[in-house]
Structure formats: C-alpha cells, structure tokens
C-alpha cells in the first residue's frame, strides 16, 4: 500500500480539490482508494458528504484508542473509492511541533488501512508543515505540492520544498513527487509567466508535467459534492488527473497488486 500527502505551505492553492480529483482518478483506474481528510477544517468531508459534520473521522482515531479505522470508512457510489472525514476529535494542537506519539498513531492508521485492503491512501492536509500535517508527512510515502500559478505564490515554493527535504531526516522514505501547478490561466500573462517562472526555478524532476487550469467547473463540482470529472464538459480535467495518476505511478514505480 502507498500513502500520499497533498501538502502546501500556502492555503487556498487547491489541495482539497486535487486530493478529491486525484483520488477519483486512481479509483477509476481500479485502485482501492481511501481519501482521508487530515485537515481540521474538514473540507473533503464538506465537499463530498453532507452529513460530515456529524461523522467520526481521522481526528477521532488519533484521540480515541477504541476507535477503529473500519468504523470510520464512508463508502461512495464508486466501489473502489472510500473516504474518512476529519471527524469530531478536538484538542489536537494545530500549531504544535512534531510529536512522536501522534506520529505513532498516524502510522497505526496507515497500517490499519493496509490491513483493511486499501491500495492507496491520499491525505488532504492543512496548509503548512507543522502540527498534524507534519505528523502525517513523517509517516507517508510521498508528498505532492499543489501551487497556484500566481506571481507571489511561487516564491514560497523553494522554501516549501526545502522544508519537505528537511523532513526526510525524520522519514527517509518520503518521496517528493513535485509541484503541481493549479488554477493556471494560460490566457492571462501574469499566470502564464508565473507558471513558466516556476518551471525555470526548479529542476525538471520537481515539476509535474500535468497542470490544472482554472475553470468554474471546479466550483460547480464542489457545490454539488462530486469530483469535477463527473460533470458534463469536464473531459479535459478527467484526462488531466488521469495523466497525473500515471506520472505518480511512474515516479513511485507503482503497480496495483491485483493489476
Ligand atoms: N482549477 C481550479 N479552477 C477554479 N477554481 C479552483 C480550482 N482549484 C480549486 N479551486 C477553488 O479554489 C478554492 C480553493 O481550493 P481548495 O479548497 O482546493 O484549496 P486548499 O489548498 O485545499 O485550501 P485550504 O488551504 O483552505 O485547505 C476553492 O473554492 C476551489 O473550489
Ligand atoms: Mg483544503
């Protein structure tokens, strides 16, 4: 089983959107995917299920030893796609540093997901590299970094990548998949220039080849609580996220056990 964290320094760059649509792409390709909302804001849950405010989830697993992973899994209409919302568990100090005891719980969560037969866990995370996001990164196999294509945002990317590299001291297996440009507007000079500047700034291997355009269909999809790919006219995005899946499979050398 493989675990991937969708992580960024900045908020609002498209982490939750990428998490949902990437999970959907893997599930469509036959992977048994568990999408986990590790952001206390609970955005994945709010996007995909209406009752998520009442459901138990990831933070309950962390705070209650009696809470089993299986009891938290919320199925979707698609057999290969399940999710775990952030839940009700309170008291986790978001600003806190890396904590060995929480990281140990995250590791047991990942082990339980493997036991339960999942092929892939995708964690949506809160912005920044501290607190619970750090604990998840300390246990995961890989990190993908969405970044909005805008001039100010891209400046923080090298620092973010350095932060991830530093984390590899605690988790040497952590593979940095690279930066995924999101909300790209190729017809707007500032956005296109920012996207190109990022590609010049970073080694080729650290920028995903796929990029995600800005499109109102993403807002429509989150309003309806579905991945964008199920909407009419979203074939371009189905193809994008499928391409991203293939890039990730190739970077991680992944093959489904039963493929
Ligand atoms: N490609 C896109 N085109 C248009 N709108 C988008 C796109 N991607 C994301 N959005 C919108 O931008 C907003 C922020 O996206 P999202 O919630 O995925 O970011 P985030 O990084 O998870 O934010 P946070 O740090 O608050 O968790 C949302 O309203 C989302 O619908
Ligand atoms: Mg989010």
mmCIF file with all atom_site columns, C-alpha atoms and ligand atoms in Angstrom, residues 8 10-19 39 41 43 47 124-127 146 148 182-184 212-220 222-223 237 241, ligand 1:
data_model
loop_
_atom_site.group_PDB
_atom_site.id
_atom_site.type_symbol
_atom_site.label_atom_id
_atom_site.label_alt_id
_atom_site.label_comp_id
_atom_site.label_asym_id
_atom_site.label_entity_id
_atom_site.label_seq_id
_atom_site.pdbx_PDB_ins_code
_atom_site.Cartn_x
_atom_site.Cartn_y
_atom_site.Cartn_z
_atom_site.occupancy
_atom_site.B_iso_or_equiv
_atom_site.pdbx_formal_charge
_atom_site.auth_seq_id
_atom_site.auth_comp_id
_atom_site.auth_asym_id
_atom_site.auth_atom_id
_atom_site.pdbx_PDB_model_num
ATOM   1  C CA  . UNK A 1 8   ? 1.449   23.058 0.620   1.00 0.00 ? 8   UNK A CA  1
ATOM   2  C CA  . UNK A 1 10  ? 0.146   28.291 1.489   1.00 0.00 ? 10  UNK A CA  1
ATOM   3  C CA  . UNK A 1 11  ? -3.589  27.927 1.980   1.00 0.00 ? 11  UNK A CA  1
ATOM   4  C CA  . UNK A 1 12  ? -6.153  28.022 -0.801  1.00 0.00 ? 12  UNK A CA  1
ATOM   5  C CA  . UNK A 1 13  ? -3.867  26.642 -3.516  1.00 0.00 ? 13  UNK A CA  1
ATOM   6  C CA  . UNK A 1 14  ? -6.129  23.731 -4.458  1.00 0.00 ? 14  UNK A CA  1
ATOM   7  C CA  . UNK A 1 15  ? -5.047  20.932 -2.080  1.00 0.00 ? 15  UNK A CA  1
ATOM   8  C CA  . UNK A 1 16  ? -8.550  19.720 -1.334  1.00 0.00 ? 16  UNK A CA  1
ATOM   9  C CA  . UNK A 1 17  ? -9.596  19.947 -4.977  1.00 0.00 ? 17  UNK A CA  1
ATOM   10 C CA  . UNK A 1 18  ? -6.513  17.999 -6.077  1.00 0.00 ? 18  UNK A CA  1
ATOM   11 C CA  . UNK A 1 19  ? -6.993  15.401 -3.313  1.00 0.00 ? 19  UNK A CA  1
ATOM   12 C CA  . UNK A 1 39  ? -7.337  18.978 7.759   1.00 0.00 ? 39  UNK A CA  1
ATOM   13 C CA  . UNK A 1 41  ? -11.254 22.388 8.704   1.00 0.00 ? 41  UNK A CA  1
ATOM   14 C CA  . UNK A 1 43  ? -13.010 20.354 3.680   1.00 0.00 ? 43  UNK A CA  1
ATOM   15 C CA  . UNK A 1 47  ? -17.228 18.668 -0.250  1.00 0.00 ? 47  UNK A CA  1
ATOM   16 C CA  . UNK A 1 124 ? -5.642  16.042 2.254   1.00 0.00 ? 124 UNK A CA  1
ATOM   17 C CA  . UNK A 1 125 ? -3.802  18.282 4.719   1.00 0.00 ? 125 UNK A CA  1
ATOM   18 C CA  . UNK A 1 126 ? -3.920  21.675 6.392   1.00 0.00 ? 126 UNK A CA  1
ATOM   19 C CA  . UNK A 1 127 ? -1.545  24.282 4.933   1.00 0.00 ? 127 UNK A CA  1
ATOM   20 C CA  . UNK A 1 146 ? -0.061  21.925 -5.434  1.00 0.00 ? 146 UNK A CA  1
ATOM   21 C CA  . UNK A 1 148 ? -1.419  28.211 -7.651  1.00 0.00 ? 148 UNK A CA  1
ATOM   22 C CA  . UNK A 1 182 ? -3.070  24.633 -10.295 1.00 0.00 ? 182 UNK A CA  1
ATOM   23 C CA  . UNK A 1 183 ? -5.550  27.303 -11.342 1.00 0.00 ? 183 UNK A CA  1
ATOM   24 C CA  . UNK A 1 184 ? -3.341  28.078 -14.329 1.00 0.00 ? 184 UNK A CA  1
ATOM   25 C CA  . UNK A 1 212 ? -4.573  22.123 -13.847 1.00 0.00 ? 212 UNK A CA  1
ATOM   26 C CA  . UNK A 1 213 ? -6.306  25.075 -15.492 1.00 0.00 ? 213 UNK A CA  1
ATOM   27 C CA  . UNK A 1 214 ? -8.562  27.470 -13.625 1.00 0.00 ? 214 UNK A CA  1
ATOM   28 C CA  . UNK A 1 215 ? -12.154 26.658 -14.527 1.00 0.00 ? 215 UNK A CA  1
ATOM   29 C CA  . UNK A 1 216 ? -15.556 27.383 -12.996 1.00 0.00 ? 216 UNK A CA  1
ATOM   30 C CA  . UNK A 1 217 ? -16.448 23.693 -13.252 1.00 0.00 ? 217 UNK A CA  1
ATOM   31 C CA  . UNK A 1 218 ? -14.318 23.139 -10.117 1.00 0.00 ? 218 UNK A CA  1
ATOM   32 C CA  . UNK A 1 219 ? -16.595 25.463 -8.156  1.00 0.00 ? 219 UNK A CA  1
ATOM   33 C CA  . UNK A 1 220 ? -19.658 23.724 -9.586  1.00 0.00 ? 220 UNK A CA  1
ATOM   34 C CA  . UNK A 1 222 ? -17.547 21.381 -5.034  1.00 0.00 ? 222 UNK A CA  1
ATOM   35 C CA  . UNK A 1 223 ? -21.051 22.863 -4.815  1.00 0.00 ? 223 UNK A CA  1
ATOM   36 C CA  . UNK A 1 237 ? -9.946  17.509 -16.298 1.00 0.00 ? 237 UNK A CA  1
ATOM   37 C CA  . UNK A 1 241 ? -5.986  13.931 -13.378 1.00 0.00 ? 241 UNK A CA  1
HETATM 38 N N1  . LIG B 2 .   ? -8.556  24.584 -11.015 1.00 0.00 ? 1   LIG B N1  1
HETATM 39 C C1  . LIG B 2 .   ? -9.418  25.363 -10.360 1.00 0.00 ? 1   LIG B C1  1
HETATM 40 N N2  . LIG B 2 .   ? -10.194 26.251 -11.039 1.00 0.00 ? 1   LIG B N2  1
HETATM 41 C C2  . LIG B 2 .   ? -11.051 27.056 -10.381 1.00 0.00 ? 1   LIG B C2  1
HETATM 42 N N3  . LIG B 2 .   ? -11.228 27.055 -9.040  1.00 0.00 ? 1   LIG B N3  1
HETATM 43 C C3  . LIG B 2 .   ? -10.486 26.189 -8.326  1.00 0.00 ? 1   LIG B C3  1
HETATM 44 C C4  . LIG B 2 .   ? -9.553  25.296 -8.936  1.00 0.00 ? 1   LIG B C4  1
HETATM 45 N N4  . LIG B 2 .   ? -8.959  24.565 -7.948  1.00 0.00 ? 1   LIG B N4  1
HETATM 46 C C5  . LIG B 2 .   ? -9.515  24.973 -6.789  1.00 0.00 ? 1   LIG B C5  1
HETATM 47 N N5  . LIG B 2 .   ? -10.428 25.945 -7.000  1.00 0.00 ? 1   LIG B N5  1
HETATM 48 C C6  . LIG B 2 .   ? -11.213 26.664 -5.995  1.00 0.00 ? 1   LIG B C6  1
HETATM 49 O O1  . LIG B 2 .   ? -10.311 27.435 -5.207  1.00 0.00 ? 1   LIG B O1  1
HETATM 50 C C7  . LIG B 2 .   ? -10.690 27.411 -3.849  1.00 0.00 ? 1   LIG B C7  1
HETATM 51 C C8  . LIG B 2 .   ? -9.540  26.844 -3.015  1.00 0.00 ? 1   LIG B C8  1
HETATM 52 O O2  . LIG B 2 .   ? -9.313  25.489 -3.407  1.00 0.00 ? 1   LIG B O2  1
HETATM 53 P P1  . LIG B 2 .   ? -9.098  24.352 -2.331  1.00 0.00 ? 1   LIG B P1  1
HETATM 54 O O3  . LIG B 2 .   ? -10.117 24.423 -1.247  1.00 0.00 ? 1   LIG B O3  1
HETATM 55 O O4  . LIG B 2 .   ? -8.958  23.079 -3.066  1.00 0.00 ? 1   LIG B O4  1
HETATM 56 O O5  . LIG B 2 .   ? -7.691  24.823 -1.745  1.00 0.00 ? 1   LIG B O5  1
HETATM 57 P P2  . LIG B 2 .   ? -6.942  24.312 -0.434  1.00 0.00 ? 1   LIG B P2  1
HETATM 58 O O6  . LIG B 2 .   ? -5.485  24.403 -0.716  1.00 0.00 ? 1   LIG B O6  1
HETATM 59 O O7  . LIG B 2 .   ? -7.464  22.988 -0.039  1.00 0.00 ? 1   LIG B O7  1
HETATM 60 O O8  . LIG B 2 .   ? -7.369  25.397 0.649   1.00 0.00 ? 1   LIG B O8  1
HETATM 61 P P3  . LIG B 2 .   ? -7.091  25.313 2.239   1.00 0.00 ? 1   LIG B P3  1
HETATM 62 O O9  . LIG B 2 .   ? -5.629  25.663 2.431   1.00 0.00 ? 1   LIG B O9  1
HETATM 63 O O10 . LIG B 2 .   ? -8.014  26.337 2.812   1.00 0.00 ? 1   LIG B O10 1
HETATM 64 O O11 . LIG B 2 .   ? -7.393  23.913 2.666   1.00 0.00 ? 1   LIG B O11 1
HETATM 65 C C9  . LIG B 2 .   ? -11.951 26.573 -3.775  1.00 0.00 ? 1   LIG B C9  1
HETATM 66 O O12 . LIG B 2 .   ? -13.060 27.450 -3.823  1.00 0.00 ? 1   LIG B O12 1
HETATM 67 C C10 . LIG B 2 .   ? -11.899 25.723 -5.032  1.00 0.00 ? 1   LIG B C10 1
HETATM 68 O O13 . LIG B 2 .   ? -13.184 25.349 -5.499  1.00 0.00 ? 1   LIG B O13 1
#
